Tab-separated table of C-alpha atoms and ligand atoms in Angstrom:
chain	number	residue	atom	x	y	z
A	1	MET	CA	0.000	0.000	0.000
A	2	VAL	CA	1.211	3.505	-0.828
A	3	ARG	CA	2.143	5.495	2.277
A	4	THR	CA	3.402	9.060	2.147
A	5	ARG	CA	4.276	11.492	4.878
A	6	PHE	CA	4.624	15.184	5.567
A	7	ALA	CA	7.467	15.724	8.012
A	8	PRO	CA	7.714	19.379	9.022
A	9	SER	CA	9.918	20.786	11.751
A	10	PRO	CA	7.850	22.908	14.117
A	11	THR	CA	9.849	26.078	13.666
A	12	GLY	CA	6.925	28.513	13.473
A	13	PHE	CA	4.144	28.574	10.930
A	14	LEU	CA	3.382	26.363	7.966
A	15	HIS	CA	5.285	27.791	5.006
A	16	VAL	CA	3.550	27.841	1.615
A	17	GLY	CA	6.325	25.557	0.370
A	18	GLY	CA	5.398	23.185	3.184
A	19	LEU	CA	1.783	23.373	2.125
A	20	ARG	CA	2.783	22.325	-1.384
A	21	THR	CA	4.810	19.396	-0.026
A	22	ALA	CA	1.928	18.318	2.206
A	23	LEU	CA	-0.548	18.688	-0.649
A	24	TYR	CA	1.461	16.627	-3.140
A	25	ASN	CA	2.020	13.869	-0.582
A	26	TYR	CA	-1.662	13.886	0.302
A	27	LEU	CA	-2.742	13.794	-3.359
A	28	PHE	CA	-0.355	10.997	-4.205
A	29	ALA	CA	-1.499	8.880	-1.243
A	30	LYS	CA	-5.179	9.477	-1.937
A	31	GLN	CA	-5.021	8.779	-5.663
A	32	ASN	CA	-3.411	5.454	-4.876
A	33	GLY	CA	-5.830	4.512	-2.128
A	34	GLY	CA	-2.985	4.909	0.352
A	35	LYS	CA	-2.350	6.634	3.654
A	36	PHE	CA	-0.926	10.049	4.442
A	37	VAL	CA	1.069	10.374	7.649
A	38	LEU	CA	1.977	13.507	9.620
A	39	ARG	CA	5.281	13.373	11.440
A	40	ILE	CA	6.717	16.222	13.455
A	41	GLU	CA	10.496	16.403	13.149
A	42	ASP	CA	11.309	18.145	16.385
A	43	THR	CA	14.726	16.790	17.295
A	44	ASP	CA	16.450	20.108	16.725
A	45	ARG	CA	15.721	21.611	20.120
A	46	GLU	CA	17.357	24.912	19.255
A	47	ARG	CA	14.872	25.582	16.483
A	48	TYR	CA	11.820	24.414	18.396
A	49	VAL	CA	9.057	27.012	18.604
A	50	GLU	CA	6.291	26.811	21.171
A	51	GLY	CA	2.944	26.325	19.437
A	52	GLY	CA	4.638	25.345	16.174
A	53	VAL	CA	2.960	21.942	16.006
A	54	GLU	CA	-0.506	23.392	16.647
A	55	ASN	CA	0.055	25.995	13.952
A	56	ILE	CA	0.936	23.366	11.390
A	57	ILE	CA	-2.042	21.199	12.268
A	58	LYS	CA	-4.379	24.180	12.172
A	59	SER	CA	-3.131	25.317	8.778
A	60	LEU	CA	-3.419	21.823	7.313
A	61	ALA	CA	-6.969	21.492	8.616
A	62	TRP	CA	-7.890	24.888	7.194
A	63	SER	CA	-6.489	23.830	3.815
A	64	GLY	CA	-8.586	20.669	3.808
A	65	ILE	CA	-5.594	18.337	3.896
A	66	LYS	CA	-6.394	15.531	6.299
A	67	PHE	CA	-3.803	13.137	7.601
A	68	ASP	CA	-4.674	9.506	8.280
A	69	GLU	CA	-2.036	8.856	10.935
A	70	GLY	CA	-0.133	11.018	13.364
A	71	PRO	CA	1.049	13.421	14.400
A	72	PHE	CA	4.058	11.356	15.421
A	73	GLU	CA	6.638	13.358	17.314
A	74	GLN	CA	10.250	12.363	16.945
A	75	SER	CA	11.190	13.782	20.344
A	76	LYS	CA	9.040	11.023	21.865
A	77	ARG	CA	10.836	8.281	19.951
A	78	LEU	CA	14.422	8.828	21.104
A	79	ASP	CA	14.957	5.275	22.350
A	80	ILE	CA	14.155	3.952	18.891
A	81	TYR	CA	16.910	6.047	17.301
A	82	HIS	CA	19.392	5.058	19.990
A	83	ARG	CA	18.646	1.410	19.464
A	84	HIS	CA	19.352	1.782	15.801
A	85	VAL	CA	22.524	3.774	16.172
A	86	GLU	CA	23.885	1.182	18.591
A	87	GLN	CA	23.387	-1.382	15.906
A	88	LEU	CA	25.340	0.789	13.462
A	89	ILE	CA	28.204	1.173	15.939
A	90	LYS	CA	28.284	-2.546	16.587
A	91	GLU	CA	28.434	-3.262	12.887
A	92	ASP	CA	31.128	-0.640	12.324
A	93	HIS	CA	28.946	1.679	10.233
A	94	ALA	CA	29.133	4.456	12.786
A	95	TYR	CA	31.676	5.744	15.294
A	96	TYR	CA	32.093	8.030	18.265
A	97	CYS	CA	33.668	11.357	17.495
A	98	PHE	CA	35.256	13.455	20.237
A	99	CYS	CA	36.351	16.429	18.188
A	100	SER	CA	35.699	19.727	19.897
A	101	ALA	CA	33.710	22.551	18.347
A	102	GLU	CA	36.945	24.604	18.138
A	103	ARG	CA	38.785	21.892	16.247
A	104	LEU	CA	35.941	21.592	13.772
A	105	GLU	CA	35.811	25.343	13.331
A	106	ASN	CA	39.587	25.518	12.749
A	107	LEU	CA	39.354	22.702	10.262
A	108	ARG	CA	36.604	24.490	8.419
A	109	GLN	CA	38.543	27.695	8.277
A	110	LYS	CA	41.626	25.957	6.932
A	111	GLN	CA	39.596	24.181	4.269
A	112	LYS	CA	38.024	27.462	3.306
A	113	ASP	CA	41.411	29.178	3.093
A	114	LYS	CA	42.672	26.394	0.843
A	115	LYS	CA	39.459	26.665	-1.172
A	116	ILE	CA	38.718	22.964	-0.796
A	117	PRO	CA	35.267	21.567	0.111
A	118	THR	CA	34.548	21.835	3.815
A	119	GLY	CA	33.667	18.766	5.840
A	120	TYR	CA	34.805	16.437	8.582
A	121	ASP	CA	38.282	14.971	8.003
A	122	GLY	CA	37.563	11.634	9.671
A	123	LEU	CA	40.038	12.046	12.533
A	124	CYS	CA	38.010	9.894	14.968
A	125	ARG	CA	36.993	7.355	12.374
A	126	ASP	CA	39.848	5.025	13.182
A	127	ILE	CA	39.931	5.263	16.959
A	128	ASP	CA	39.899	1.746	18.336
A	129	PRO	CA	36.238	0.980	19.196
A	130	LYS	CA	37.250	-0.346	22.605
A	131	GLU	CA	39.078	2.835	23.489
A	132	ALA	CA	36.239	4.936	22.147
A	133	GLY	CA	33.788	2.952	24.292
A	134	GLN	CA	35.853	3.621	27.393
A	135	ARG	CA	36.046	7.351	26.689
A	136	VAL	CA	32.274	7.450	26.305
A	137	GLN	CA	31.885	5.504	29.555
A	138	ALA	CA	34.137	8.014	31.259
A	139	GLY	CA	31.726	10.743	30.251
A	140	GLU	CA	33.722	12.408	27.487
A	141	ARG	CA	31.638	14.716	25.296
A	142	HIS	CA	30.988	13.145	21.916
A	143	VAL	CA	28.775	12.783	18.884
A	144	ILE	CA	28.132	9.725	16.734
A	145	ARG	CA	28.935	9.888	13.034
A	146	MET	CA	28.132	7.541	10.172
A	147	LYS	CA	30.916	5.963	8.152
A	148	MET	CA	30.230	7.214	4.695
A	149	PRO	CA	32.020	5.115	2.049
A	150	VAL	CA	35.071	7.028	0.852
A	151	SER	CA	34.956	5.921	-2.752
A	152	GLY	CA	32.403	4.994	-5.359
A	153	GLU	CA	29.081	6.611	-6.117
A	154	THR	CA	25.613	6.625	-4.651
A	155	VAL	CA	22.937	6.585	-7.307
A	156	PHE	CA	19.189	6.837	-7.125
A	157	ASN	CA	16.256	7.374	-9.407
A	158	ASP	CA	14.201	10.426	-8.595
A	159	LEU	CA	10.587	10.312	-9.796
A	160	ILE	CA	10.933	13.861	-11.124
A	161	ARG	CA	14.615	14.202	-11.932
A	162	GLY	CA	15.481	10.723	-13.132
A	163	GLU	CA	18.906	9.325	-12.257
A	164	VAL	CA	20.904	11.357	-9.743
A	165	ARG	CA	24.521	10.456	-8.874
A	166	PHE	CA	26.726	11.539	-5.998
A	167	LYS	CA	30.448	10.979	-5.486
A	168	ASN	CA	30.804	9.405	-2.049
A	169	GLU	CA	34.135	11.077	-1.315
A	170	LEU	CA	32.377	14.445	-1.351
A	171	VAL	CA	29.818	13.400	1.230
A	172	ASP	CA	30.550	14.068	4.896
A	173	ASP	CA	30.566	11.553	7.740
A	174	GLN	CA	27.229	12.881	8.893
A	175	VAL	CA	26.560	13.308	12.616
A	176	LEU	CA	23.743	10.923	13.578
A	177	ILE	CA	23.532	11.610	17.306
A	178	LYS	CA	24.403	15.054	18.638
A	179	SER	CA	26.204	15.729	21.900
A	180	ASP	CA	22.855	16.479	23.553
A	181	GLY	CA	21.808	12.898	22.809
A	182	TYR	CA	19.232	13.894	20.219
A	183	PRO	CA	19.395	12.324	16.792
A	184	THR	CA	19.974	14.519	13.778
A	185	TYR	CA	17.383	14.769	11.043
A	186	HIS	CA	19.316	12.260	8.917
A	187	LEU	CA	19.137	9.365	11.334
A	188	ALA	CA	15.614	10.053	12.496
A	189	VAL	CA	14.199	10.506	9.001
A	190	VAL	CA	15.591	7.196	7.745
A	191	VAL	CA	14.562	5.209	10.808
A	192	ASP	CA	11.079	6.708	10.823
A	193	ASP	CA	10.424	6.409	7.118
A	194	HIS	CA	11.286	2.740	7.461
A	195	GLU	CA	9.358	2.147	10.685
A	196	MET	CA	6.334	4.007	9.356
A	197	LYS	CA	6.477	1.991	6.141
A	198	ILE	CA	6.705	5.057	3.945
A	199	THR	CA	6.780	4.008	0.287
A	200	HIS	CA	7.160	7.408	-1.380
A	201	ILE	CA	9.044	10.461	-0.126
A	202	ILE	CA	7.995	13.722	-1.761
A	203	ARG	CA	9.807	16.820	-0.504
A	204	GLY	CA	11.608	19.995	-1.472
A	205	GLU	CA	14.708	20.065	-3.610
A	206	GLU	CA	16.805	21.384	-0.705
A	207	TRP	CA	16.886	17.823	0.695
A	208	ILE	CA	18.335	16.151	-2.365
A	209	SER	CA	21.939	16.538	-1.201
A	210	SER	CA	21.063	14.490	1.887
A	211	VAL	CA	19.930	11.533	-0.163
A	212	PRO	CA	23.344	9.774	-0.482
A	213	LYS	CA	23.674	9.727	3.315
A	214	HIS	CA	20.187	8.339	3.658
A	215	ILE	CA	20.723	5.693	1.015
A	216	GLN	CA	23.870	4.513	2.769
A	217	LEU	CA	21.942	4.295	6.025
A	218	TYR	CA	19.238	2.221	4.337
A	219	ASN	CA	21.967	-0.023	3.017
A	220	PHE	CA	23.637	-0.350	6.439
A	221	PHE	CA	20.336	-1.447	7.930
A	222	GLY	CA	19.487	-3.642	4.968
A	223	TRP	CA	16.198	-1.887	4.352
A	224	ASP	CA	14.285	-1.182	1.136
A	225	ILE	CA	14.695	2.364	-0.098
A	226	PRO	CA	11.459	4.306	-0.656
A	227	GLN	CA	10.826	6.025	-3.991
A	228	MET	CA	11.745	9.695	-3.890
A	229	ALA	CA	10.601	12.845	-5.660
A	230	HIS	CA	12.258	16.208	-5.075
A	231	LEU	CA	10.140	19.222	-5.881
A	232	PRO	CA	11.484	22.381	-7.507
A	233	LEU	CA	12.323	25.382	-5.359
A	234	LEU	CA	9.775	28.142	-4.917
A	235	LEU	CA	11.020	31.461	-6.236
A	236	ASN	CA	10.181	35.128	-5.893
A	237	PRO	CA	9.208	36.837	-9.159
A	238	ASP	CA	12.824	38.054	-9.437
A	239	LYS	CA	13.857	34.363	-9.400
A	240	SER	CA	15.532	34.558	-5.990
A	241	LYS	CA	14.568	31.932	-3.414
A	242	LEU	CA	11.135	32.653	-1.949
A	243	SER	CA	11.634	34.643	1.210
A	244	LYS	CA	9.689	36.612	3.717
A	245	ARG	CA	11.433	39.769	2.655
A	246	GLN	CA	9.416	39.870	-0.546
A	247	GLY	CA	6.012	39.070	0.911
A	248	ASP	CA	4.059	36.634	3.004
A	249	VAL	CA	5.210	33.047	3.115
A	250	SER	CA	3.058	31.421	5.762
A	251	VAL	CA	-0.319	29.841	5.183
A	252	GLU	CA	-1.531	31.633	8.290
A	253	ASP	CA	-0.700	35.032	6.742
A	254	TYR	CA	-2.856	34.217	3.752
A	255	ARG	CA	-5.685	32.908	5.895
A	256	GLN	CA	-5.704	36.068	7.978
A	257	LYS	CA	-5.721	38.273	4.912
A	258	GLY	CA	-8.843	36.571	3.678
A	259	TYR	CA	-7.698	34.144	1.032
A	260	LEU	CA	-9.956	31.133	0.618
A	261	PRO	CA	-8.400	27.742	1.272
A	262	GLU	CA	-9.737	26.481	-2.067
A	263	ALA	CA	-7.953	29.312	-3.876
A	264	LEU	CA	-4.668	28.869	-2.036
A	265	VAL	CA	-4.678	25.099	-2.561
A	266	ASN	CA	-5.536	25.468	-6.253
A	267	PHE	CA	-2.748	28.020	-6.648
A	268	VAL	CA	-0.191	25.994	-4.699
A	269	ALA	CA	-1.012	22.832	-6.684
A	270	PHE	CA	0.243	24.668	-9.779
A	271	LEU	CA	3.593	25.562	-8.211
A	272	GLY	CA	5.636	22.970	-10.011
A	273	TRP	CA	2.860	21.004	-11.677
A	274	ASN	CA	0.212	21.587	-14.305
A	275	PRO	CA	-2.308	19.272	-15.912
A	276	GLY	CA	-1.018	19.882	-19.435
A	277	THR	CA	-4.415	21.271	-20.478
A	278	ASP	CA	-5.863	24.737	-20.034
A	279	LYS	CA	-8.042	23.717	-17.130
A	280	GLU	CA	-7.219	26.083	-14.254
A	281	PHE	CA	-9.747	25.296	-11.573
A	282	PHE	CA	-9.284	22.197	-9.483
A	283	SER	CA	-11.019	21.242	-6.299
A	284	LEU	CA	-9.078	19.032	-3.916
A	285	LYS	CA	-11.125	16.082	-5.188
A	286	GLU	CA	-10.282	16.829	-8.800
A	287	LEU	CA	-6.626	17.206	-7.885
A	288	VAL	CA	-6.675	13.764	-6.321
A	289	LYS	CA	-7.879	12.433	-9.672
A	290	GLU	CA	-5.698	14.429	-12.015
A	291	PHE	CA	-2.471	15.268	-10.190
A	292	ASP	CA	0.574	13.430	-11.538
A	293	ILE	CA	3.836	13.613	-9.603
A	294	THR	CA	5.870	12.392	-12.557
A	295	LYS	CA	4.740	15.485	-14.486
A	296	ALA	CA	6.080	17.870	-11.850
A	297	GLY	CA	8.659	20.279	-13.242
A	298	ARG	CA	12.329	20.534	-12.379
A	299	ALA	CA	12.790	24.263	-12.845
A	300	GLY	CA	12.034	26.607	-9.948
A	301	ALA	CA	8.371	27.602	-9.633
A	302	VAL	CA	7.636	31.302	-9.338
A	303	PHE	CA	5.309	32.284	-6.527
A	304	ASN	CA	3.242	34.900	-8.294
A	305	VAL	CA	0.879	36.610	-5.872
A	306	ASP	CA	-1.074	38.224	-8.736
A	307	LYS	CA	-2.058	34.756	-9.866
A	308	LEU	CA	-3.124	33.883	-6.331
A	309	ASP	CA	-5.184	37.091	-6.201
A	310	TRP	CA	-6.849	36.125	-9.451
A	311	TYR	CA	-7.735	32.692	-8.077
A	312	ASN	CA	-9.081	34.225	-4.918
A	313	LYS	CA	-11.292	36.655	-6.816
A	314	GLU	CA	-12.631	33.839	-8.954
A	315	TYR	CA	-13.378	31.626	-5.947
A	316	ILE	CA	-15.097	34.514	-4.173
A	317	LYS	CA	-17.302	35.073	-7.237
A	318	LYS	CA	-18.523	31.492	-6.997
A	319	LEU	CA	-19.936	31.983	-3.494
A	320	SER	CA	-23.585	32.692	-2.769
A	321	ASP	CA	-24.434	35.751	-0.645
A	322	LYS	CA	-25.069	33.485	2.290
A	323	GLU	CA	-21.774	31.639	1.944
A	324	LEU	CA	-19.803	34.822	1.431
A	325	ALA	CA	-21.375	36.505	4.477
A	326	LYS	CA	-20.696	33.405	6.541
A	327	ILE	CA	-17.030	32.999	5.695
A	328	ALA	CA	-16.379	36.724	5.952
A	329	GLU	CA	-17.896	36.805	9.439
A	330	PRO	CA	-14.570	36.850	11.340
A	331	TRP	CA	-13.516	39.987	9.480
A	332	PHE	CA	-16.825	41.705	10.193
A	333	ASN	CA	-16.599	40.668	13.829
A	334	ALA	CA	-13.129	42.174	14.080
A	335	ASN	CA	-14.520	45.488	12.890
A	336	LYS	CA	-16.242	47.488	15.574
A	337	GLU	CA	-18.637	49.206	13.139
A	338	TYR	CA	-20.399	45.910	12.673
A	339	SER	CA	-22.524	44.206	15.244
A	340	ILE	CA	-24.355	40.910	15.343
A	341	GLU	CA	-27.616	42.719	14.514
A	342	ASN	CA	-26.139	43.606	11.157
A	343	LYS	CA	-26.023	39.971	10.115
A	344	GLU	CA	-29.022	40.092	7.846
A	345	LEU	CA	-27.949	43.339	6.255
A	346	ILE	CA	-24.456	41.937	5.743
A	347	GLU	CA	-25.965	39.004	3.909
A	348	ARG	CA	-27.903	41.346	1.650
A	349	ALA	CA	-24.953	43.676	1.137
A	350	VAL	CA	-22.050	41.346	0.322
A	351	GLY	CA	-23.268	40.936	-3.257
A	352	LEU	CA	-22.499	44.628	-3.840
A	353	GLU	CA	-18.775	44.022	-3.479
A	354	ARG	CA	-18.405	40.363	-4.413
A	355	GLU	CA	-16.957	41.120	-7.842
A	356	ARG	CA	-14.805	43.996	-6.639
A	357	ILE	CA	-12.819	42.558	-3.757
A	358	THR	CA	-9.700	40.405	-3.892
A	359	THR	CA	-9.684	39.146	-0.313
A	360	LEU	CA	-12.291	38.740	2.410
A	361	SER	CA	-10.498	41.194	4.664
A	362	GLU	CA	-11.435	44.002	2.252
A	363	LEU	CA	-15.132	43.361	2.648
A	364	PRO	CA	-15.941	45.208	5.904
A	365	GLY	CA	-14.127	48.327	4.703
A	366	ALA	CA	-15.692	48.172	1.256
A	367	LEU	CA	-19.199	47.808	2.700
A	368	LYS	CA	-18.903	50.324	5.488
A	369	PHE	CA	-20.908	52.892	3.519
A	370	VAL	CA	-23.939	50.600	3.667
A	371	PHE	CA	-23.912	50.686	7.454
A	372	VAL	CA	-22.702	54.206	8.076
A	373	LEU	CA	-23.144	56.913	5.461
A	374	PRO	CA	-19.761	58.600	5.114
A	375	ASP	CA	-19.625	62.351	5.394
A	376	TYR	CA	-18.997	63.782	1.933
A	377	PRO	CA	-18.701	67.272	0.493
A	378	SER	CA	-21.777	68.541	-1.367
A	379	ASP	CA	-19.701	69.087	-4.512
A	380	LEU	CA	-19.358	65.339	-4.848
A	381	LEU	CA	-23.049	65.234	-5.752
A	382	VAL	CA	-22.407	67.176	-8.942
A	383	TRP	CA	-21.613	65.113	-11.996
A	384	LYS	CA	-18.782	66.547	-14.115
A	385	LYS	CA	-21.076	67.619	-16.973
A	386	SER	CA	-23.755	68.972	-14.650
A	387	ASN	CA	-23.976	71.807	-12.102
A	388	ARG	CA	-25.342	72.485	-8.612
A	389	GLN	CA	-28.569	74.070	-9.866
A	390	GLU	CA	-29.389	71.045	-11.961
A	391	VAL	CA	-28.713	68.642	-9.070
A	392	ALA	CA	-30.773	70.828	-6.739
A	393	LYS	CA	-33.638	70.554	-9.192
A	394	ILE	CA	-33.363	66.867	-10.061
A	395	LEU	CA	-32.736	65.303	-6.647
A	396	PRO	CA	-36.014	66.432	-4.987
A	397	GLU	CA	-37.953	65.233	-8.042
A	398	LEU	CA	-36.168	61.924	-7.896
A	399	ALA	CA	-36.933	61.572	-4.204
A	400	LYS	CA	-40.580	62.197	-4.938
A	401	LEU	CA	-40.606	59.573	-7.636
A	402	LEU	CA	-38.884	57.025	-5.397
A	403	ASN	CA	-41.461	57.620	-2.729
A	404	THR	CA	-44.146	56.341	-5.100
A	405	PHE	CA	-42.534	52.871	-5.215
A	406	SER	CA	-44.130	50.399	-2.849
A	407	VAL	CA	-41.828	48.497	-0.495
A	408	GLN	CA	-42.675	45.306	-2.429
A	409	ALA	CA	-41.599	46.880	-5.702
A	410	TRP	CA	-38.391	48.197	-4.166
A	411	ASN	CA	-35.902	46.150	-6.095
A	412	MET	CA	-33.133	46.781	-8.548
A	413	GLY	CA	-35.071	45.800	-11.650
A	414	LYS	CA	-38.189	47.826	-10.900
A	415	LEU	CA	-36.190	50.852	-9.798
A	416	GLU	CA	-34.072	50.795	-12.909
A	417	GLN	CA	-37.101	50.512	-15.122
A	418	GLY	CA	-39.120	53.194	-13.331
A	419	ILE	CA	-36.279	55.655	-13.146
A	420	GLY	CA	-35.332	54.960	-16.774
A	421	GLU	CA	-38.836	55.832	-17.942
A	422	TRP	CA	-38.856	58.954	-15.819
A	423	LEU	CA	-35.484	60.081	-17.234
A	424	ALA	CA	-36.738	59.652	-20.785
A	425	GLU	CA	-39.921	61.503	-20.052
A	426	LYS	CA	-38.104	64.407	-18.423
A	427	GLY	CA	-35.248	64.468	-20.897
A	428	TYR	CA	-32.656	64.394	-18.100
A	429	SER	CA	-29.288	62.907	-18.962
A	430	VAL	CA	-28.448	59.659	-17.207
A	431	GLY	CA	-25.316	61.051	-15.581
A	432	ALA	CA	-26.955	64.213	-14.301
A	433	ALA	CA	-29.516	62.153	-12.370
A	434	LEU	CA	-27.858	58.858	-11.523
A	435	TRP	CA	-24.509	60.268	-10.422
A	436	PRO	CA	-26.039	62.340	-7.589
A	437	MET	CA	-28.371	59.462	-6.723
A	438	ARG	CA	-25.398	57.102	-6.388
A	439	VAL	CA	-23.359	59.585	-4.356
A	440	ALA	CA	-26.355	60.348	-2.140
A	441	LEU	CA	-26.760	56.633	-1.395
A	442	SER	CA	-23.075	55.737	-0.985
A	443	GLY	CA	-21.415	58.995	0.067
A	444	GLN	CA	-18.499	57.877	-2.095
A	445	GLN	CA	-16.778	58.887	-5.301
A	446	ASN	CA	-16.642	55.233	-6.392
A	447	SER	CA	-19.215	52.628	-5.468
A	448	PRO	CA	-21.504	49.991	-6.918
A	449	GLY	CA	-24.435	51.260	-9.010
A	450	PRO	CA	-27.333	53.258	-7.507
A	451	PHE	CA	-30.053	50.647	-8.082
A	452	GLU	CA	-28.117	47.850	-6.419
A	453	ILE	CA	-27.327	50.029	-3.430
A	454	ALA	CA	-30.924	51.227	-3.165
A	455	GLU	CA	-32.193	47.660	-3.100
A	456	VAL	CA	-29.775	46.714	-0.320
A	457	LEU	CA	-30.513	49.820	1.763
A	458	GLY	CA	-34.272	49.487	1.409
A	459	LYS	CA	-36.785	52.223	0.795
A	460	ALA	CA	-36.676	54.076	4.109
A	461	GLU	CA	-32.892	54.319	4.363
A	462	SER	CA	-32.535	55.237	0.682
A	463	LEU	CA	-35.023	58.099	1.014
A	464	ALA	CA	-33.383	59.294	4.214
A	465	ARG	CA	-30.032	59.449	2.407
A	466	LEU	CA	-31.562	61.318	-0.506
A	467	ASP	CA	-33.038	63.846	1.920
A	468	LYS	CA	-29.612	64.401	3.445
A	469	ALA	CA	-28.163	65.013	-0.011
A	470	ILE	CA	-30.950	67.455	-0.828
A	471	ALA	CA	-30.280	69.350	2.384
A	472	LYS	CA	-26.596	69.578	1.418
A	473	ILE	CA	-27.147	70.870	-2.079
A	474	ILE	CA	-30.039	73.340	-1.647
B	501	LIG	N1	11.974	17.928	8.695
B	501	LIG	C1	12.263	18.235	7.319
B	501	LIG	C2	11.666	19.597	7.025
B	501	LIG	O1	11.524	20.364	7.922
B	501	LIG	C3	11.677	17.161	6.450
B	501	LIG	C4	12.447	16.833	5.236
B	501	LIG	C5	11.932	15.552	4.629
B	501	LIG	O2	10.774	15.550	4.191
B	501	LIG	O3	12.627	14.571	4.645
B	501	LIG	O4	11.297	19.939	5.933
């Protein structure tokens, strides 16, 4: 059975790159009737962030990506790693290293000065195991390193990149257990992927250089090696590596700004993959059907926020008034102008801005004029090809006309028709009448059209706003 995993380190929030990794692993598991496992790689205690695990789980849940097993936490599995490293020591695939931090730093500096690749020089590799054991017993500070073969090549077949080869001599004797007793990523990832029966490893390209170490560890243990796929880097539009400096990178940032999970997931799915057709909209279900890891690209994928904005706008357009009001609720609640009593009005009003907003967080601000008429200068009521006298004449007549509409007939269609007929009869230009009507109702230079606003406001409020405008202009 196919089993994939997402193995984040809890160093803060879920990065959009992490979301892509999680998504691809989830899709691959689901399309093969397999299982998707969440594993928290928290053995680097220096990088541990309080609340990091909860943040990741929350962001995954928000995105709709459900894991079947986990979360497994590596920090709770230390004895398992120790058991395995003891085996490696016994079988001479790993050794104790007593080199001090200063020695390693000196070594590094010298290598740098000589312009040769930096890495451990293997000084402790040949210490007699008996002697090494005694020094450990005596409490000497140490780490445990793997014995990387010094010649030959390590080769593997990446599902995306094809054959990848590494010269063993260039690969370090990786530390497996640190001096604090915690395993490094390299030991823990191999042991866990085996123990958790992971069949396919899908992760970011930055991990590819670790693969030769991992393959050697699999070989030392005599285990089957999972299939691997390394995803292209995510890039800023200027082709540099995606970084916080150029914009938001956490899923939580996008959630808070009012991006829909469906839009973010759809967008992220396309970072390094496309269906090879011009179909652009994919629900999670459709992605499960149509995603193909072997068609993922190798070149870096540009994180283009304009494209994400476009997706978000399109997904917002698909929502009914009720749905839009419901999902935008947290943003209305955070805005003190809005109270629970406004709920029904919010539901009626959201349609006014549905096509104009990019994110949900814009909605309360964009709709504020519906709830509180902004103060505006009387000049705003005058259309550019009209004048104050004309507005002062037309607006009271318009108010009178509007008053003749029954509450039942107070809707966009009827208003448009009735006012249209009246305009024709009077010979007023559209702009001279509808501009001041729109400004009177919205108090704004730019807004949705006057009939839509009038319908949302209702008869009484619309007439009250017209009266205010009349008082301003006369
Ligand atoms: N813990 C690693 C990370 O933070 C996981 C790498 C892997 O998937 O093997 O991304």
